[in-house]
mmCIF file of C-alpha atoms in Angstrom:
data_model
loop_
_atom_site.group_PDB
_atom_site.id
_atom_site.type_symbol
_atom_site.label_atom_id
_atom_site.label_comp_id
_atom_site.label_asym_id
_atom_site.label_seq_id
_atom_site.Cartn_x
_atom_site.Cartn_y
_atom_site.Cartn_z
ATOM 1 C CA LEU J 1 36.726 122.689 97.278
ATOM 2 C CA LEU J 2 34.962 125.230 95.032
ATOM 3 C CA ASP J 3 38.181 127.426 94.783
ATOM 4 C CA GLN J 4 40.267 124.256 93.629
ATOM 5 C CA HIS J 5 37.449 123.270 91.178
ATOM 6 C CA LEU J 6 36.939 120.056 92.831
ATOM 7 C CA VAL J 7 33.145 120.129 92.631
ATOM 8 C CA ASP J 8 31.322 119.960 89.409
ATOM 9 C CA MET J 9 27.753 120.224 90.501
ATOM 10 C CA ILE J 10 25.726 121.209 93.707
ATOM 11 C CA ALA J 11 22.065 120.563 94.274
ATOM 12 C CA LEU J 12 20.773 122.900 97.038
ATOM 13 C CA ASP J 13 17.384 121.844 98.250
ATOM 14 C CA ILE J 14 15.169 124.916 99.044
ATOM 15 C CA LYS J 15 12.329 124.023 101.287
ATOM 16 C CA THR J 16 10.145 127.000 101.378
ATOM 17 C CA THR J 17 10.074 130.649 101.561
ATOM 18 C CA TRP J 18 12.596 132.451 103.867
ATOM 19 C CA GLU J 19 9.996 133.680 106.181
ATOM 20 C CA ARG J 20 8.767 129.877 106.729
ATOM 21 C CA TYR J 21 11.861 128.281 106.783
ATOM 22 C CA ASP J 22 12.783 127.892 110.535
ATOM 23 C CA ASP J 23 9.260 126.939 111.490
ATOM 24 C CA LEU J 24 9.175 124.271 108.900
ATOM 25 C CA LEU J 25 12.497 122.706 109.958
ATOM 26 C CA GLY J 26 12.070 123.296 113.510
ATOM 27 C CA ALA J 27 15.569 124.881 113.856
ATOM 28 C CA ALA J 28 17.317 128.023 112.948
ATOM 29 C CA ALA J 29 18.495 127.209 109.422
ATOM 30 C CA VAL J 30 17.533 130.016 107.199
ATOM 31 C CA ASP J 31 20.685 132.140 107.415
ATOM 32 C CA ALA J 32 22.846 128.970 106.783
ATOM 33 C CA VAL J 33 20.755 128.085 103.816
ATOM 34 C CA LYS J 34 21.017 131.947 102.509
ATOM 35 C CA GLU J 35 24.755 131.657 103.099
ATOM 36 C CA SER J 36 25.018 128.407 100.951
ATOM 37 C CA LEU J 37 22.863 129.817 98.224
ATOM 38 C CA ALA J 38 25.138 132.912 98.122
ATOM 39 C CA ILE J 39 28.169 130.711 97.955
ATOM 40 C CA CYS J 40 26.905 128.813 95.127
ATOM 41 C CA LYS J 41 25.616 131.842 93.029
ATOM 42 C CA ARG J 42 29.110 133.477 93.456
ATOM 43 C CA ALA J 43 30.797 130.229 92.470
ATOM 44 C CA LYS J 44 28.584 129.649 89.392
ATOM 45 C CA ALA J 45 29.181 133.446 88.217
ATOM 46 C CA ASP J 46 32.941 133.340 88.604
ATOM 47 C CA GLY J 47 33.156 129.769 86.835
ATOM 48 C CA SER J 48 34.544 127.754 89.872
ATOM 49 C CA LEU J 49 31.339 125.804 89.900
ATOM 50 C CA ARG J 50 29.978 124.474 86.619
ATOM 51 C CA SER J 51 26.553 123.522 87.796
ATOM 52 C CA CYS J 52 24.255 124.225 90.583
ATOM 53 C CA GLN J 53 20.726 123.427 90.958
ATOM 54 C CA ALA J 54 18.081 124.996 93.210
ATOM 55 C CA VAL J 55 15.727 122.010 93.930
ATOM 56 C CA VAL J 56 12.249 122.863 95.017
ATOM 57 C CA THR J 57 9.899 120.154 96.090
ATOM 58 C CA LEU J 58 6.540 121.636 95.517
ATOM 59 C CA PHE J 59 3.401 120.443 97.354
ATOM 60 C CA ARG J 60 -0.236 121.066 96.436
ATOM 61 C CA GLY J 61 -1.366 124.330 98.311
ATOM 62 C CA HIS J 62 2.242 125.808 98.383
ATOM 63 C CA GLU J 63 2.370 126.965 94.749
ATOM 64 C CA ASP J 64 2.745 130.637 95.964
ATOM 65 C CA ASP J 65 6.131 129.802 97.549
ATOM 66 C CA LEU J 66 7.653 129.471 94.048
ATOM 67 C CA PRO J 67 7.921 133.039 92.853
ATOM 68 C CA PRO J 68 10.011 134.286 95.750
ATOM 69 C CA ILE J 69 12.181 131.025 95.648
ATOM 70 C CA ALA J 70 12.731 131.448 92.033
ATOM 71 C CA GLU J 71 13.783 135.010 92.376
ATOM 72 C CA ALA J 72 15.998 134.143 95.216
ATOM 73 C CA THR J 73 17.717 131.510 93.054
ATOM 74 C CA ARG J 74 18.058 133.579 89.856
ATOM 75 C CA GLY J 75 21.119 132.548 88.145
ATOM 76 C CA LEU J 76 21.188 128.874 88.939
ATOM 77 C CA ASP J 77 19.348 126.020 87.276
ATOM 78 C CA LEU J 78 15.755 125.709 89.017
ATOM 79 C CA VAL J 79 14.375 122.093 89.451
ATOM 80 C CA LEU J 80 10.654 121.670 90.510
ATOM 81 C CA GLN J 81 10.234 118.276 91.917
ATOM 82 C CA GLN J 82 6.717 116.825 92.779
ATOM 83 C CA GLY J 83 5.997 116.774 96.352
ATOM 84 C CA VAL J 84 4.409 113.296 97.257
ATOM 85 C CA THR J 85 3.124 112.708 100.888
ATOM 86 C CA ALA J 86 0.546 110.488 102.213
ATOM 87 C CA GLY J 87 -2.766 111.967 102.253
ATOM 88 C CA TYR J 88 -2.207 114.578 99.477
ATOM 89 C CA ASP J 89 -2.685 114.174 95.849
ATOM 90 C CA PRO J 90 0.859 115.415 94.172
ATOM 91 C CA LEU J 91 0.792 118.223 91.735
ATOM 92 C CA THR J 92 0.595 116.877 88.098
ATOM 93 C CA ARG J 93 3.370 117.789 85.480
ATOM 94 C CA GLN J 94 0.935 120.144 83.925
ATOM 95 C CA GLU J 95 0.132 121.806 87.311
ATOM 96 C CA LEU J 96 3.924 122.266 87.960
ATOM 97 C CA GLU J 97 4.198 123.918 84.403
ATOM 98 C CA ALA J 98 1.257 126.098 85.188
ATOM 99 C CA ALA J 99 3.138 127.162 88.451
ATOM 100 C CA ALA J 100 6.320 127.686 86.564
ATOM 101 C CA ALA J 101 4.863 129.637 83.696
ATOM 102 C CA PRO J 102 4.678 133.107 85.311
ATOM 103 C CA LEU J 103 8.392 132.736 86.334
ATOM 104 C CA GLY J 104 9.471 133.492 82.716
ATOM 105 C CA ARG J 105 12.487 131.090 83.098
ATOM 106 C CA ARG J 106 13.505 127.676 82.025
ATOM 107 C CA VAL J 107 13.053 125.077 84.550
ATOM 108 C CA HIS J 108 13.339 121.111 84.922
ATOM 109 C CA ILE J 109 10.383 119.507 86.305
ATOM 110 C CA ARG J 110 10.544 116.211 87.944
ATOM 111 C CA THR J 111 7.537 113.854 88.401
ATOM 112 C CA ARG J 112 7.073 110.069 89.124
ATOM 113 C CA GLU J 113 5.064 109.850 85.968
ATOM 114 C CA ASP J 114 7.239 111.557 83.539
ATOM 115 C CA GLY J 115 10.702 111.740 84.998
ATOM 116 C CA GLU J 116 12.449 115.060 84.479
ATOM 117 C CA ILE J 117 11.453 117.275 81.623
ATOM 118 C CA ASP J 118 12.695 120.610 80.613
ATOM 119 C CA TYR J 119 9.967 123.375 80.586
ATOM 120 C CA ASP J 120 10.530 126.732 78.747
ATOM 121 C CA PRO J 121 7.677 128.914 78.971
ATOM 122 C CA GLY J 122 8.883 130.794 75.866
ATOM 123 C CA ARG J 123 8.507 127.770 73.744
#
């Protein structure tokens, strides 16, 4: 489908760091996710894919997962999504911006309160 330019956009959900992936999912999935990511990066680089988002749902207490995920997804659009689950306060937009600031790259931030915003630490 990519070779035939029949796909315009892919959103790839990256759930955690590679080291924790299989434990989190309870299945051997990390190699398949890495392969999907590599395919997306190649397709984006060669122009057969117009847009690809790496979507990270970030939960409070897991902010340190972000730098290695951001590095692994370099070359793709990065979306930080507010993780919402019972019993935990979700990160605010400002907290997501603070987590994104050290990455030194533009990201999209999605929260229930603010919808989707573009965040560029250089601005």
